[in-house]
Amino acid sequence: MVLGSHFKAPLFVAIAVSFLAGCNEAPPSKPDTSLRKVEENPRETPAREVAPAGPAKLTVRDDARALYLRGCDYYKAHDYLTAQDEFQRALLLDPNYTAAWNKIALCYYARHMYSDEILAYKQCLAIDPEFEEALLNLGHAELARDHLEEAAGLYSRLLKKNPTHPVALFNLGLVHHDLGQLDR
């Protein structure tokens, strides 16, 4: 018996589900719905200005970020529908907000809306083809659907950017094993 020959797609699903990027934080006891400001992510799109709200001038980007953070709080509290609504509101303000696309895909996953999950990851990657979390999570989603070649391609793309990514390395090895490509 070859080591690992007992691994089949159900194991992939269990492994993939346990490593979904962005899902490893413990939920707070109550969602923090305050609007808070954090440092900007250089991956995010430039802000478009809106009318000032008080002494500081707010931007659409600030508003989208506040909605995104509220969505994250609801997600951590396992209120996936409300989190999804907040991420959708953020995307209405900034359709190129890659982090919001990734998180909304996680909400779809949690709500068993797998086709929508995959579409959201693909939208995220259309905006930023090197977004690591979306590459990893879409790889997991394709793996769960037993689309091994697609999953291998996504894990390989991630490994080109981050050659030591442990989850991508592990899952790519399992995919190659199941495809009978033991020489890779």
Short mmCIF file of C-alpha atoms in Angstrom, two decimals:
data_model
loop_
_atom_site.label_atom_id
_atom_site.label_comp_id
_atom_site.label_asym_id
_atom_site.label_seq_id
_atom_site.Cartn_x
_atom_site.Cartn_y
_atom_site.Cartn_z
CA MET A 1 0.00 0.00 0.00
CA VAL A 2 1.41 3.36 -1.02
CA LEU A 3 1.52 5.90 1.77
CA GLY A 4 -1.43 8.22 1.36
CA SER A 5 -3.25 5.99 -1.13
CA HIS A 6 -6.31 6.07 1.07
CA PHE A 7 -6.76 9.84 0.54
CA LYS A 8 -9.79 10.60 -1.56
CA ALA A 9 -11.85 13.72 -2.26
CA PRO A 10 -13.78 13.65 1.10
CA LEU A 11 -10.47 14.05 2.92
CA PHE A 12 -9.59 16.96 0.65
CA VAL A 13 -12.84 18.61 1.65
CA ALA A 14 -12.11 18.14 5.34
CA ILE A 15 -8.58 19.50 4.95
CA ALA A 16 -9.67 22.35 2.71
CA VAL A 17 -12.51 23.38 5.00
CA SER A 18 -10.25 23.43 8.02
CA PHE A 19 -7.80 25.78 6.32
CA LEU A 20 -10.09 28.34 4.72
CA ALA A 21 -8.13 31.55 4.78
CA GLY A 22 -9.65 34.19 6.98
CA CYS A 23 -11.70 31.75 9.08
CA ASN A 24 -9.35 31.08 11.98
CA GLU A 25 -10.32 33.82 14.39
CA ALA A 26 -12.47 33.25 17.46
CA PRO A 27 -15.79 35.11 17.36
CA PRO A 28 -16.34 37.96 19.80
CA SER A 29 -19.16 37.68 22.31
CA LYS A 30 -20.97 40.59 20.64
CA PRO A 31 -20.25 42.21 17.26
CA ASP A 32 -18.50 45.56 17.39
CA THR A 33 -20.70 47.74 15.21
CA SER A 34 -18.78 50.94 15.79
CA LEU A 35 -17.35 52.67 12.76
CA ARG A 36 -13.61 52.50 13.20
CA LYS A 37 -10.78 53.62 10.99
CA VAL A 38 -7.71 51.49 10.34
CA GLU A 39 -4.64 51.83 8.16
CA GLU A 40 -5.16 51.52 4.44
CA ASN A 41 -4.19 48.40 2.56
CA PRO A 42 -1.98 49.22 -0.45
CA ARG A 43 -3.81 46.51 -2.44
CA GLU A 44 -7.07 48.44 -2.21
CA THR A 45 -8.24 50.92 -4.79
CA PRO A 46 -7.78 54.69 -4.43
CA ALA A 47 -10.53 56.57 -2.64
CA ARG A 48 -13.17 58.71 -4.32
CA GLU A 49 -14.10 61.80 -2.36
CA VAL A 50 -17.55 62.51 -0.93
CA ALA A 51 -18.98 65.42 1.02
CA PRO A 52 -17.24 66.08 4.34
CA ALA A 53 -18.96 64.73 7.44
CA GLY A 54 -17.70 67.00 10.18
CA PRO A 55 -14.20 68.34 10.63
CA ALA A 56 -12.46 65.46 8.80
CA LYS A 57 -13.10 64.80 5.14
CA LEU A 58 -14.40 61.25 4.61
CA THR A 59 -14.10 59.32 1.39
CA VAL A 60 -16.17 56.59 -0.19
CA ARG A 61 -13.18 54.36 0.58
CA ASP A 62 -13.50 55.19 4.30
CA ASP A 63 -17.21 54.40 4.22
CA ALA A 64 -16.62 51.10 2.41
CA ARG A 65 -13.88 50.19 4.89
CA ALA A 66 -16.20 50.90 7.84
CA LEU A 67 -18.89 48.65 6.33
CA TYR A 68 -16.27 45.98 5.65
CA LEU A 69 -15.09 46.05 9.27
CA ARG A 70 -18.64 45.77 10.55
CA GLY A 71 -19.14 42.82 8.23
CA CYS A 72 -16.00 41.21 9.68
CA ASP A 73 -17.39 41.63 13.19
CA TYR A 74 -20.67 39.98 12.19
CA TYR A 75 -18.76 37.20 10.44
CA LYS A 76 -16.69 36.50 13.56
CA ALA A 77 -19.96 36.32 15.53
CA HIS A 78 -21.25 33.73 13.01
CA ASP A 79 -23.99 36.06 11.77
CA TYR A 80 -23.21 35.30 8.13
CA LEU A 81 -26.32 36.84 6.60
CA THR A 82 -25.76 40.22 8.26
CA ALA A 83 -22.05 40.02 7.45
CA GLN A 84 -22.91 39.31 3.82
CA ASP A 85 -25.21 42.36 3.77
CA GLU A 86 -22.43 44.59 5.14
CA PHE A 87 -19.90 43.29 2.59
CA GLN A 88 -22.43 43.85 -0.20
CA ARG A 89 -22.97 47.43 0.98
CA ALA A 90 -19.19 47.96 0.98
CA LEU A 91 -19.03 46.60 -2.57
CA LEU A 92 -21.78 48.97 -3.69
CA LEU A 93 -19.51 51.83 -2.64
CA ASP A 94 -16.32 50.26 -3.98
CA PRO A 95 -16.81 47.40 -6.46
CA ASN A 96 -13.03 46.79 -6.59
CA TYR A 97 -12.65 46.08 -2.87
CA THR A 98 -10.91 42.70 -3.09
CA ALA A 99 -10.97 41.95 0.64
CA ALA A 100 -14.76 42.42 0.66
CA TRP A 101 -15.15 40.04 -2.32
CA ASN A 102 -13.10 37.43 -0.47
CA LYS A 103 -15.10 37.80 2.74
CA ILE A 104 -18.44 37.71 0.97
CA ALA A 105 -17.32 34.45 -0.62
CA LEU A 106 -16.64 33.09 2.87
CA CYS A 107 -20.17 34.09 3.87
CA TYR A 108 -21.54 32.23 0.85
CA TYR A 109 -19.52 29.19 1.87
CA ALA A 110 -20.84 29.34 5.44
CA ARG A 111 -24.39 29.57 4.07
CA HIS A 112 -23.85 26.61 1.69
CA MET A 113 -24.16 28.84 -1.38
CA TYR A 114 -21.24 27.24 -3.18
CA SER A 115 -21.87 28.54 -6.71
CA ASP A 116 -22.04 32.11 -5.38
CA GLU A 117 -18.90 31.46 -3.32
CA ILE A 118 -16.95 30.48 -6.43
CA LEU A 119 -18.24 33.47 -8.41
CA ALA A 120 -17.19 35.84 -5.63
CA TYR A 121 -13.66 34.38 -5.51
CA LYS A 122 -13.43 34.68 -9.29
CA GLN A 123 -14.55 38.31 -9.11
CA CYS A 124 -11.91 38.97 -6.46
CA LEU A 125 -9.23 37.39 -8.65
CA ALA A 126 -10.42 39.31 -11.71
CA ILE A 127 -9.58 42.48 -9.78
CA ASP A 128 -6.34 41.17 -8.25
CA PRO A 129 -5.08 37.91 -9.81
CA GLU A 130 -2.50 37.47 -7.03
CA PHE A 131 -4.78 37.83 -3.99
CA GLU A 132 -3.46 34.93 -1.88
CA GLU A 133 -6.53 34.22 0.26
CA ALA A 134 -8.81 34.09 -2.78
CA LEU A 135 -6.40 31.80 -4.67
CA LEU A 136 -6.24 29.45 -1.70
CA ASN A 137 -9.97 29.48 -0.98
CA LEU A 138 -10.96 29.05 -4.63
CA GLY A 139 -8.52 26.14 -4.77
CA HIS A 140 -10.32 24.61 -1.79
CA ALA A 141 -13.71 25.20 -3.41
CA GLU A 142 -12.62 23.55 -6.66
CA LEU A 143 -11.11 20.69 -4.68
CA ALA A 144 -14.40 20.17 -2.83
CA ARG A 145 -16.16 19.95 -6.21
CA ASP A 146 -13.58 17.34 -7.28
CA HIS A 147 -12.20 19.65 -9.98
CA LEU A 148 -8.66 18.51 -9.33
CA GLU A 149 -6.97 20.12 -12.32
CA GLU A 150 -8.48 23.52 -11.52
CA ALA A 151 -7.50 23.18 -7.86
CA ALA A 152 -3.94 22.23 -8.85
CA GLY A 153 -3.71 25.28 -11.10
CA LEU A 154 -4.86 27.61 -8.33
CA TYR A 155 -2.49 26.14 -5.76
CA SER A 156 0.34 26.39 -8.31
CA ARG A 157 -0.46 30.08 -8.94
CA LEU A 158 -0.34 30.71 -5.21
CA LEU A 159 2.97 28.85 -4.89
CA LYS A 160 4.52 31.00 -7.63
CA LYS A 161 3.83 34.00 -5.43
CA ASN A 162 4.54 32.30 -2.09
CA PRO A 163 6.65 29.15 -2.68
CA THR A 164 6.58 28.00 0.94
CA HIS A 165 2.84 28.30 1.58
CA PRO A 166 2.25 25.12 3.66
CA VAL A 167 -1.44 24.55 2.93
CA ALA A 168 -1.01 25.07 -0.81
CA LEU A 169 2.02 22.75 -0.85
CA PHE A 170 0.18 20.05 1.08
CA ASN A 171 -3.03 20.20 -0.95
CA LEU A 172 -1.15 20.36 -4.26
CA GLY A 173 0.71 17.20 -3.25
CA LEU A 174 -2.58 15.47 -2.46
CA VAL A 175 -4.07 16.58 -5.77
CA HIS A 176 -1.05 15.28 -7.71
CA HIS A 177 -1.36 12.01 -5.83
CA ASP A 178 -5.03 11.61 -6.71
CA LEU A 179 -4.30 12.50 -10.34
CA GLY A 180 -1.63 9.80 -10.41
CA GLN A 181 1.11 12.38 -10.94
CA LEU A 182 3.47 11.04 -8.32
CA ASP A 183 6.53 12.38 -10.13
CA ARG A 184 5.63 16.01 -9.38
#
